[in-house]
XYZ file of C-alpha atoms in Angstrom:
688
model
C -38.550 5.450 -18.928
C -38.851 2.451 -16.641
C -42.242 1.267 -15.616
C -43.576 2.086 -12.151
C -42.225 -0.374 -9.673
C -44.400 -2.338 -7.376
C -43.862 -5.356 -5.196
C -42.152 -8.025 -7.231
C -44.081 -11.077 -8.163
C -43.082 -14.503 -7.056
C -41.818 -17.387 -9.063
C -41.646 -21.039 -8.294
C -39.369 -20.300 -5.385
C -41.764 -17.836 -3.746
C -42.047 -14.057 -3.693
C -38.921 -11.976 -4.058
C -37.894 -9.568 -1.300
C -38.931 -5.979 -1.771
C -35.979 -3.822 -2.860
C -36.045 -0.226 -1.660
C -33.621 2.683 -1.776
C -33.437 5.737 0.424
C -31.692 9.093 0.563
C -31.272 10.877 3.894
C -30.111 14.465 4.356
C -30.542 17.354 6.768
C -29.640 21.054 6.394
C -26.421 20.793 8.395
C -25.692 17.341 6.939
C -24.593 15.765 10.171
C -26.171 13.577 12.838
C -29.818 13.437 11.713
C -28.671 12.276 8.286
C -27.001 9.168 9.695
C -29.612 8.508 12.386
C -32.358 8.401 9.754
C -30.255 6.090 7.596
C -29.637 3.715 10.488
C -33.301 3.659 11.525
C -34.458 2.923 7.986
C -31.939 0.084 7.684
C -33.061 -1.395 11.010
C -36.735 -1.190 10.068
C -36.073 -2.758 6.659
C -34.245 -5.667 8.277
C -37.162 -6.267 10.657
C -39.672 -6.197 7.793
C -37.639 -8.472 5.504
C -36.957 -5.718 2.961
C -33.680 -5.161 1.091
C -32.582 -1.548 1.432
C -29.640 0.632 0.502
C -29.380 4.165 1.900
C -27.410 7.063 0.424
C -26.426 9.674 3.001
C -25.892 13.248 1.856
C -23.999 14.782 4.746
C -21.617 17.697 4.863
C -18.735 15.273 4.452
C -20.128 14.347 1.039
C -22.468 11.793 -0.498
C -21.709 8.318 0.817
C -22.980 4.903 -0.238
C -24.108 6.558 -3.471
C -26.965 4.883 -5.360
C -25.816 3.514 -8.718
C -27.640 3.067 -12.026
C -28.198 -0.607 -11.272
C -29.498 0.156 -7.769
C -32.143 2.505 -9.155
C -33.029 0.212 -12.046
C -33.746 -2.728 -9.726
C -35.508 -0.768 -6.964
C -39.195 -1.117 -6.168
C -39.325 2.327 -4.605
C -37.292 5.205 -3.178
C -37.686 6.992 0.154
C -36.288 10.512 0.406
C -36.071 11.524 4.068
C -34.504 14.944 3.803
C -34.885 18.529 4.964
C -32.933 19.907 2.010
C -33.223 19.651 -1.760
C -32.382 16.240 -3.184
C -32.136 15.569 -6.923
C -35.178 13.419 -7.724
C -34.922 13.376 -11.508
C -32.505 10.446 -11.411
C -35.388 8.399 -9.965
C -37.638 9.015 -12.992
C -40.142 6.192 -13.459
C -39.879 4.933 -9.879
C -42.209 5.299 -6.935
C -40.761 8.078 -4.781
C -41.896 9.032 -1.279
C -40.505 12.348 -0.073
C -40.671 13.389 3.574
C -38.650 15.067 6.314
C -35.584 13.586 7.943
C -37.425 13.380 11.282
C -39.865 10.851 9.784
C -36.908 8.721 8.770
C -35.862 8.628 12.415
C -39.249 8.230 14.083
C -41.469 6.553 11.444
C -39.202 4.271 9.391
C -41.620 1.333 9.200
C -44.481 3.612 8.190
C -42.377 5.048 5.362
C -41.537 1.583 4.079
C -45.250 0.753 3.933
C -46.213 4.069 2.316
C -43.589 3.936 -0.449
C -45.367 0.947 -2.021
C -48.206 3.229 -3.105
C -46.220 6.442 -3.561
C -46.613 8.442 -6.791
C -44.310 7.751 -9.712
C -41.550 10.299 -10.275
C -41.876 11.985 -13.663
C -38.949 13.071 -15.816
C -36.675 11.741 -18.511
C -33.275 11.908 -16.900
C -31.473 8.574 -16.752
C -31.580 6.954 -13.365
C -28.175 7.044 -11.798
C -26.289 8.473 -8.918
C -23.045 10.047 -9.866
C -20.366 10.789 -7.433
C -21.263 14.363 -7.474
C -24.972 14.025 -6.763
C -25.260 16.332 -3.840
C -23.848 16.464 -0.396
C -20.418 17.946 -0.993
C -19.133 21.427 -0.190
C -17.481 23.206 -3.101
C -14.953 24.967 -0.881
C -13.300 21.624 -0.079
C -13.648 20.011 -3.499
C -9.912 19.993 -4.199
C -9.107 18.450 -0.820
C -11.804 15.812 -1.150
C -10.626 14.988 -4.672
C -7.071 14.479 -3.439
C -8.259 12.297 -0.552
C -10.423 10.301 -2.952
C -7.402 9.538 -5.120
C -5.257 8.634 -2.116
C -7.886 6.312 -0.643
C -8.188 4.341 -3.894
C -4.406 4.264 -4.343
C -3.562 2.889 -0.896
C -4.620 -0.750 -1.572
C -2.409 -0.813 -4.682
C 0.551 0.546 -2.713
C 0.072 -1.948 0.092
C -0.585 -5.004 -2.077
C 2.140 -4.182 -4.604
C 4.703 -3.256 -1.973
C 4.104 -6.247 0.273
C 4.182 -8.739 -2.607
C 7.473 -7.268 -3.830
C 8.909 -7.350 -0.321
C 7.855 -10.970 0.255
C 9.235 -12.070 -3.116
C 12.564 -10.359 -2.496
C 12.813 -11.639 1.074
C 12.158 -15.277 0.224
C 13.381 -15.563 -3.351
C 15.661 -12.621 -4.045
C 19.385 -12.276 -4.441
C 21.882 -9.527 -5.226
C 22.804 -8.940 -8.884
C 24.745 -6.323 -10.810
C 21.417 -4.728 -11.798
C 20.073 -4.699 -8.264
C 18.282 -6.978 -5.844
C 16.160 -9.332 -7.952
C 14.460 -12.713 -8.216
C 15.452 -15.577 -10.503
C 13.482 -15.336 -13.797
C 10.763 -17.939 -14.277
C 10.534 -18.946 -10.611
C 7.498 -18.722 -8.341
C 9.046 -15.777 -6.493
C 9.748 -14.003 -9.774
C 6.091 -14.288 -10.745
C 5.037 -13.005 -7.325
C 7.478 -10.121 -7.714
C 6.034 -9.192 -11.110
C 2.489 -9.223 -9.733
C 3.644 -6.754 -7.098
C 5.272 -4.605 -9.785
C 1.916 -4.506 -11.584
C 0.336 -3.130 -8.407
C 2.945 -0.379 -8.318
C 2.482 0.287 -12.027
C -1.253 0.803 -11.512
C -1.139 2.862 -8.332
C -0.105 6.137 -10.021
C -2.831 6.033 -12.730
C -5.326 5.085 -9.997
C -4.328 8.143 -7.952
C -4.714 10.420 -10.961
C -7.913 8.784 -12.192
C -9.813 8.991 -8.929
C -8.750 12.565 -8.272
C -10.267 13.379 -11.657
C -13.336 11.231 -10.930
C -14.075 13.121 -7.716
C -14.059 16.404 -9.641
C -15.632 15.567 -12.996
C -17.481 12.302 -12.252
C -17.250 9.248 -14.532
C -16.358 11.084 -17.768
C -13.134 12.225 -16.050
C -12.003 8.737 -15.015
C -10.469 7.710 -18.350
C -8.507 10.934 -19.038
C -7.358 10.952 -15.428
C -6.031 7.388 -15.542
C -4.436 7.653 -18.975
C -2.929 11.019 -18.032
C -1.509 9.479 -14.861
C -0.003 6.587 -16.820
C 1.637 8.991 -19.300
C 3.000 11.076 -16.437
C 4.439 8.049 -14.657
C 6.018 6.184 -17.566
C 8.024 8.932 -19.256
C 8.278 6.886 -22.467
C 6.178 9.306 -24.500
C 8.273 12.357 -23.695
C 11.778 10.841 -23.821
C 12.383 10.798 -20.087
C 14.262 7.996 -18.335
C 11.976 8.605 -15.386
C 8.361 9.645 -15.239
C 6.885 12.422 -13.148
C 5.810 10.039 -10.383
C 2.998 10.728 -7.943
C 3.444 14.506 -8.196
C 2.805 14.287 -11.924
C -0.224 12.083 -11.224
C -1.708 14.686 -8.895
C -1.235 17.313 -11.599
C -2.878 15.191 -14.308
C -5.719 14.237 -11.973
C -6.672 17.832 -11.299
C -6.141 18.856 -14.922
C -8.390 16.035 -16.144
C -11.108 16.724 -13.583
C -11.362 20.443 -14.206
C -11.004 20.000 -17.968
C -14.023 17.701 -17.943
C -15.983 20.185 -15.828
C -15.216 22.881 -18.393
C -16.233 20.688 -21.341
C -19.518 19.862 -19.599
C -20.422 23.553 -19.642
C -20.176 23.717 -23.437
C -23.650 23.838 -24.966
C -24.185 21.186 -27.642
C -27.206 20.133 -29.734
C -29.665 17.851 -27.965
C -28.905 15.040 -30.389
C -25.283 15.003 -29.141
C -26.046 15.258 -25.416
C -26.632 11.505 -24.778
C -23.163 10.564 -26.073
C -21.288 13.411 -24.393
C -20.447 11.626 -21.091
C -19.512 8.257 -22.604
C -17.820 9.185 -25.891
C -17.225 12.867 -26.599
C -15.979 14.119 -23.214
C -13.604 11.192 -22.456
C -12.084 11.279 -25.962
C -11.642 15.049 -26.103
C -10.310 15.302 -22.541
C -7.939 12.334 -22.899
C -6.515 13.582 -26.181
C -6.085 17.155 -24.994
C -4.539 16.173 -21.660
C -2.220 13.558 -23.164
C -0.844 15.866 -25.841
C -0.527 18.737 -23.374
C 1.548 16.602 -21.031
C 3.761 15.210 -23.799
C 4.502 18.511 -25.555
C 4.196 21.088 -22.764
C 4.940 19.437 -19.414
C 6.927 16.353 -20.389
C 9.789 18.081 -22.181
C 10.760 20.229 -19.164
C 10.683 17.119 -16.967
C 13.056 15.327 -19.344
C 15.318 18.394 -19.400
C 15.374 18.533 -15.588
C 16.365 14.860 -15.455
C 19.286 15.359 -17.835
C 20.431 18.599 -16.193
C 20.423 17.077 -12.717
C 22.465 14.118 -13.949
C 25.076 16.418 -15.492
C 25.185 18.547 -12.369
C 25.724 15.559 -10.096
C 28.480 14.253 -12.339
C 30.402 17.431 -11.631
C 30.082 16.967 -7.865
C 31.926 13.683 -7.417
C 34.829 15.471 -5.785
C 32.620 17.361 -3.316
C 32.848 16.557 0.399
C 31.071 13.362 1.385
C 28.759 15.042 3.883
C 27.512 17.604 1.340
C 27.099 15.065 -1.457
C 25.359 12.612 0.876
C 22.928 15.251 2.105
C 22.171 16.348 -1.454
C 21.564 12.796 -2.664
C 19.375 12.119 0.377
C 17.292 15.204 -0.387
C 16.812 14.072 -3.971
C 15.996 10.469 -3.072
C 13.348 11.600 -0.597
C 11.773 14.341 -2.692
C 9.461 12.445 -5.032
C 9.896 8.723 -4.254
C 10.203 7.394 -7.771
C 9.889 10.593 -9.758
C 12.549 12.245 -11.914
C 14.515 13.758 -9.022
C 14.622 10.473 -7.108
C 15.561 8.485 -10.199
C 18.330 10.931 -11.093
C 20.073 10.380 -7.767
C 19.503 6.621 -7.868
C 20.796 6.162 -11.414
C 23.781 8.389 -10.624
C 24.727 6.066 -7.770
C 24.038 2.979 -9.871
C 26.270 4.184 -12.694
C 29.242 4.666 -10.371
C 29.086 1.085 -9.068
C 30.502 -0.183 -12.374
C 33.535 2.093 -11.962
C 34.217 0.730 -8.466
C 32.793 3.710 -6.557
C 30.405 2.168 -4.003
C 30.222 5.148 -1.633
C 27.698 7.158 -3.667
C 25.298 4.213 -3.847
C 25.831 3.761 -0.115
C 24.552 7.287 0.489
C 21.508 6.642 -1.714
C 20.855 3.234 -0.148
C 20.763 4.743 3.355
C 18.229 7.378 2.291
C 15.950 5.075 0.278
C 14.108 3.405 3.218
C 13.910 6.530 5.404
C 10.611 7.776 3.919
C 8.441 4.679 4.490
C 10.147 3.847 7.782
C 9.810 7.434 8.990
C 6.144 7.766 8.065
C 5.369 4.363 9.545
C 7.165 5.263 12.770
C 5.275 8.579 12.898
C 1.942 6.725 12.980
C 3.227 4.515 15.800
C 4.573 7.381 17.922
C 1.449 9.584 17.703
C -1.429 7.311 16.777
C -4.172 9.819 17.444
C -2.815 12.215 14.828
C -3.747 9.664 12.167
C -6.883 7.939 10.969
C -7.285 4.189 11.308
C -6.571 3.763 7.587
C -3.386 5.833 7.902
C -2.229 3.750 10.863
C -2.776 0.542 8.893
C -0.906 2.029 5.938
C 1.867 3.031 8.317
C 2.383 -0.574 9.414
C 2.632 -1.650 5.776
C 5.077 1.211 5.124
C 7.336 -0.023 7.938
C 7.469 -3.455 6.315
C 8.157 -2.001 2.862
C 10.859 0.247 4.235
C 12.812 -2.739 5.513
C 13.075 -3.882 1.904
C 13.983 -0.507 0.444
C 10.582 0.202 -1.149
C 10.333 3.965 -0.844
C 6.910 4.041 -2.537
C 5.395 2.941 0.775
C 5.462 6.593 1.838
C 3.616 7.913 -1.231
C 0.103 7.799 0.322
C 1.290 10.034 3.159
C 3.080 12.430 0.798
C 0.062 12.626 -1.500
C -2.294 13.347 1.392
C -0.100 15.966 3.133
C 2.544 17.039 0.602
C 3.443 20.305 2.347
C 4.165 18.427 5.570
C 5.421 15.003 4.548
C 7.766 15.900 1.670
C 9.884 18.364 3.723
C 10.012 15.880 6.614
C 11.072 13.097 4.251
C 13.748 15.279 2.689
C 15.181 16.274 6.048
C 15.417 12.648 7.180
C 16.828 11.548 3.824
C 19.462 14.270 3.908
C 20.545 13.277 7.418
C 20.767 9.589 6.471
C 22.738 10.335 3.300
C 25.125 12.672 5.117
C 25.816 10.184 7.929
C 26.450 7.405 5.409
C 28.754 9.707 3.439
C 30.806 10.727 6.454
C 31.093 7.098 7.599
C 32.240 5.919 4.161
C 29.429 3.380 3.748
C 29.535 1.476 0.469
C 26.752 -0.410 -1.345
C 27.756 -2.919 -4.031
C 24.262 -3.380 -5.525
C 21.773 -0.807 -6.838
C 19.229 -1.236 -4.057
C 18.606 0.222 -0.616
C 17.235 -0.495 2.809
C 18.205 -2.866 5.618
C 17.689 -5.845 3.310
C 20.948 -5.128 1.419
C 22.848 -5.065 4.707
C 21.317 -8.386 5.720
C 22.558 -9.944 2.471
C 26.119 -8.684 2.902
C 26.078 -6.189 0.036
C 27.083 -3.237 2.247
C 30.440 -2.291 3.703
C 30.265 -0.414 6.993
C 27.035 -2.163 8.006
C 26.820 -0.679 11.503
C 27.084 2.914 10.277
C 24.702 2.102 7.429
C 22.020 0.989 9.897
C 22.760 3.931 12.199
C 22.307 6.325 9.275
C 18.923 4.756 8.429
C 17.809 4.836 12.070
C 18.739 8.499 12.569
C 17.083 9.544 9.313
C 13.943 7.576 10.193
C 13.600 9.187 13.609
C 14.196 12.662 12.160
C 11.483 12.115 9.538
C 8.981 10.741 12.067
C 9.484 13.478 14.643
C 9.470 16.219 12.015
C 6.275 14.912 10.415
C 4.387 14.797 13.713
C 5.717 18.188 14.757
C 4.600 19.783 11.483
C 1.145 18.189 11.758
C 0.740 19.611 15.251
C 2.059 23.021 14.219
C -0.508 23.146 11.441
C -3.258 22.161 13.891
C -2.182 24.916 16.286
C -1.563 27.660 13.728
C -2.767 31.123 14.653
C -2.835 29.990 18.291
C -0.619 31.197 21.150
C 2.792 29.653 21.540
C 3.208 27.008 24.207
C 5.492 28.334 26.970
C 8.793 26.617 27.534
C 8.326 23.634 29.726
C 4.563 23.558 29.363
C 3.492 20.178 28.128
C 0.354 19.739 26.103
C -0.412 16.323 27.454
C -2.027 13.350 25.871
C -5.705 12.982 26.852
C -5.083 10.001 29.131
C -2.034 11.549 30.792
C -3.053 15.188 31.150
C -4.047 16.799 34.470
C -5.293 14.780 37.421
C -8.289 16.814 38.481
C -11.774 16.049 37.246
C -13.878 18.998 38.159
C -14.039 22.427 36.592
C -10.873 24.378 37.048
C -8.804 21.341 37.956
C -6.057 22.422 35.566
C -4.416 25.836 35.774
C -3.138 27.538 32.670
C 0.331 26.321 31.778
C 2.899 28.719 33.020
C 0.454 31.087 34.676
C 2.420 32.784 37.413
C 4.902 29.927 37.602
C 7.698 31.051 35.377
C 6.575 28.959 32.445
C 6.182 25.672 34.256
C 2.982 23.726 33.746
C 1.098 23.431 37.039
C -1.663 20.895 37.551
C -3.694 21.039 40.713
C -5.924 18.263 41.883
C -9.370 19.450 42.761
C -11.522 17.684 45.290
C -13.607 15.167 43.389
C -17.176 16.200 42.764
C -19.628 13.800 44.323
C -21.178 12.029 41.375
C -19.777 14.197 38.644
C -16.105 13.441 38.925
C -14.508 12.490 35.665
C -13.041 9.034 35.546
C -9.298 9.019 36.157
C -8.476 5.457 35.291
C -7.131 4.473 31.887
C -9.523 2.571 29.663
C -9.954 1.213 26.153
C -9.325 3.469 23.175
C -12.534 5.086 21.904
C -12.961 7.061 18.670
C -9.267 6.932 17.728
C -8.318 7.954 21.272
C -10.286 11.225 21.154
C -12.559 10.059 23.996
C -10.711 8.840 27.081
C -11.251 8.151 30.755
C -10.413 11.808 31.358
C -13.445 12.940 29.326
C -16.150 10.723 30.793
C -18.550 11.953 33.463
C -21.185 9.646 34.893
C -23.486 12.465 36.073
C -23.807 16.091 35.000
C -24.419 18.682 37.700
C -26.056 21.057 35.193
C -29.782 21.190 34.502
C -29.821 23.478 31.425
C -28.325 23.103 27.963
C -26.086 26.165 28.286
C -24.740 25.090 31.670
C -24.199 21.518 30.463
C -22.187 22.696 27.460
C -19.961 24.809 29.714
C -19.559 21.965 32.205
C -18.507 19.592 29.431
C -16.193 22.182 27.871
C -14.419 22.529 31.220
C -14.135 18.753 31.406
C -12.531 18.682 27.958
C -10.156 21.437 29.074
C -8.846 19.130 31.824
C -7.005 17.216 29.087
C -4.899 20.217 28.126
C -6.432 20.136 24.637
C -8.537 23.303 25.053
C -6.767 26.650 25.246
C -9.902 28.839 25.645
C -12.988 27.409 27.361
C -15.096 30.530 26.828
C -14.458 30.480 23.082
C -15.283 26.783 22.871
C -18.567 27.405 24.693
C -19.370 30.368 22.442
C -18.854 28.348 19.249
C -20.848 25.386 20.580
C -23.784 27.634 21.524
C -23.588 29.381 18.154
C -23.965 25.953 16.550
C -27.018 25.296 18.733
C -28.531 28.546 17.456
C -28.362 27.165 13.903
C -30.373 24.111 14.923
C -30.569 21.925 17.963
C -28.117 19.076 18.401
C -30.729 17.270 20.478
C -31.270 14.258 18.268
C -34.129 12.557 20.036
C -34.019 9.186 21.804
C -32.662 11.172 24.823
C -29.416 11.955 22.939
C -27.596 15.242 22.382
C -24.320 15.759 20.526
C -23.170 19.406 20.804
C -20.094 20.098 18.720
C -17.703 22.892 17.836
C -14.895 23.462 15.348
C -12.606 26.175 16.652
C -8.946 27.036 17.137
C -9.690 27.263 20.838
C -9.031 23.513 20.649
C -5.545 22.101 20.157
C -6.540 18.644 18.920
C -9.770 16.639 18.467
C -11.313 15.778 21.839
C -14.630 14.088 22.637
C -16.449 13.973 25.974
C -19.412 11.956 27.252
C -21.676 12.621 30.226
C -25.025 11.412 31.543
C -27.917 13.217 33.151
C -30.324 11.079 35.170
C -32.976 13.833 35.270
C -32.519 14.786 31.630
C -31.842 18.215 30.129
C -34.191 20.046 27.779
C -32.332 20.217 24.447
C -35.074 20.960 21.930
C -35.073 17.472 20.418
C -37.514 16.684 17.614
C -39.221 13.947 19.612
C -39.511 16.050 22.769
C -37.286 13.814 24.881
C -34.802 15.297 27.335
C -31.120 14.619 26.801
C -29.765 11.959 29.136
C -26.800 10.847 27.025
C -24.655 13.811 25.969
C -21.558 13.723 23.785
C -19.507 16.851 23.119
C -17.154 16.989 20.139
C -14.475 19.664 19.780
C -11.951 19.849 16.940
C -9.468 22.495 15.754
C -10.537 24.739 12.890
C -7.433 23.619 11.007
C -8.031 19.907 11.605
C -7.360 17.889 8.437
C -10.545 17.042 6.582
C -13.931 16.848 8.298
C -12.916 14.831 11.339
C -15.820 16.083 13.453
C -18.258 14.893 10.789
C -16.677 11.439 10.789
C -17.014 11.289 14.572
C -20.635 12.454 14.389
C -21.450 9.828 11.792
C -19.957 7.040 13.909
C -21.785 8.193 17.028
C -25.118 8.763 15.309
C -25.209 5.322 13.739
C -24.243 3.473 16.903
C -26.636 5.432 19.108
C -29.584 4.203 17.062
C -29.041 0.792 18.667
C -31.520 0.713 21.570
C -29.565 -2.000 23.391
C -26.373 0.093 23.156
C -28.169 3.134 24.602
C -29.608 1.102 27.427
C -26.239 -0.373 28.385
C -24.602 3.040 28.114
C -27.205 4.573 30.408
C -27.061 1.789 32.980
C -23.283 1.261 33.139
C -22.475 1.528 36.875
C -19.259 3.530 36.703
C -16.737 5.231 34.439
C -14.737 2.152 33.398
C -17.984 0.359 32.543
C -19.084 3.363 30.477
C -15.794 3.302 28.559
C -16.156 -0.411 27.948
C -19.554 0.162 26.308
C -18.257 3.156 24.332
C -15.376 1.070 22.973
C -17.944 -0.699 20.758
C -18.174 2.424 18.573
C -16.387 1.634 15.300
């Protein structure tokens, strides 16, 4: 057990800065959690104290405290209104209090922790990834997103390095588009290949890690490598990212099961670092080789034989089939079967089959990249950045650029990719496009390796547009599921473009009494409460717009204010049922006030009465009683509404961003004193 920590002594260079840790959490795991964290960080900076804060919100534990953090800490502050595991802080001074104290008394807590009692216990100090905060019902989703988030940098770095090397130092060969061995560009190319080699084990490993913590990392990564290589189960192609997802979940849940096995106390200390990783890695590896791998190898061989018997089939059918296969798993056995089939026919002088494959190869990254450009607000900032990289990779025929999107939304992205790939392959087949090298994408056309260049590029363009439009349509359909169908001709407008009225009732229901035509009526502007109509800077990924800003609320009660703001959000066309939105928001208030103190309130609702995430902001000069912990009336009110089926916990991400920024007193002052709507939006655009 470590000795009780106190203020560190000084050396020749003077006293060392006090090092403190904190954990913040509230029962609903939302705004108060992040407000307390921000206040503690601000107070620590003012007092010259080093501090790291772990937040345990409903979205999961973030900024998790590590073994080294705890070992080096002089004390720990727990500002939480729910149970927090304290045993990991054994031997350290621990001050436990409510989350409200973290918001309103941060400096006092920092002073008090220096003399706080020492936490007893023998558990090793450390904060695993699973130390509180998560919701079991979404464990599988969060695990998948964890793997995707760690994989994305490998995809981007590997893909861009390969693309740059091929663009500046590549040339066409009989084996494909390649760089000259031993040159600078060849070395750059190989570094990029290493990134691609690692990305699949990383995906598998961090899916497993999110489920089973650190003991699952090794079996997850090794399992992912086995799945991707194919060498151990006699397959010319590995299982790709789909196989990695399978091994990630298998490894994670296998480790969870092993952890439940009761073992003698003498063995317990070596379980997480020796026994569990070895047992799980061995079991998973052998299971994949002998049980899963053999069928994959058989599928590869069977598909190759089947395709060989189709060489006389009509070009449009063969092209569509090859496009479907190319787009299905982006490097997996199905993709490789189609690619190697086309490659093998080049030697016999048949360039048409490779032409079909080459047209389909770039459609996935180009289509997913275009989708993020066409409908930016459907995607997170990270997805939009990945989309730009995917566009670049697609130009060089690197289909792996679409893998992060397919891994995150397989049921949506894979069908959209396949449809676009099939269209591209069919168009290329009908047009008689030929590719003389085993590579794809616009780059081969630029180097003169394609016959029928114009039709080749047309095929890619059509397939790309089909994939992009289909992806966005499927995302929206999922977001609107179980909701009423949109009448013909009724447009669900973008927030900035929808309806022109600002007051309540400024937009009539689409198609109501008009034969299905959307009717927007402009209401007379309310005196001081009119919503801003001008366009402004993008705020919160475009969820908050000029349409959803009101400089003065007419309401003087919480219930009336929530309804007034719900009606304002409905003016965007993003709310299909105002009454239901109000009901859900008030039900949330009944669980605990969203009045956060500092004259701030953030009511929020997750309901299928909302078509897509929408955020509104309004001010009240007189203030509205909201039941805040510090007794202040709400003068700055944000309302967040998201669909029940929205991917992930988008409303929690928005709440976290708002809560942290609103702890800046200068930001609140400028927000409250901004003279008009455009000025309000300009201040709000600082939220990142």
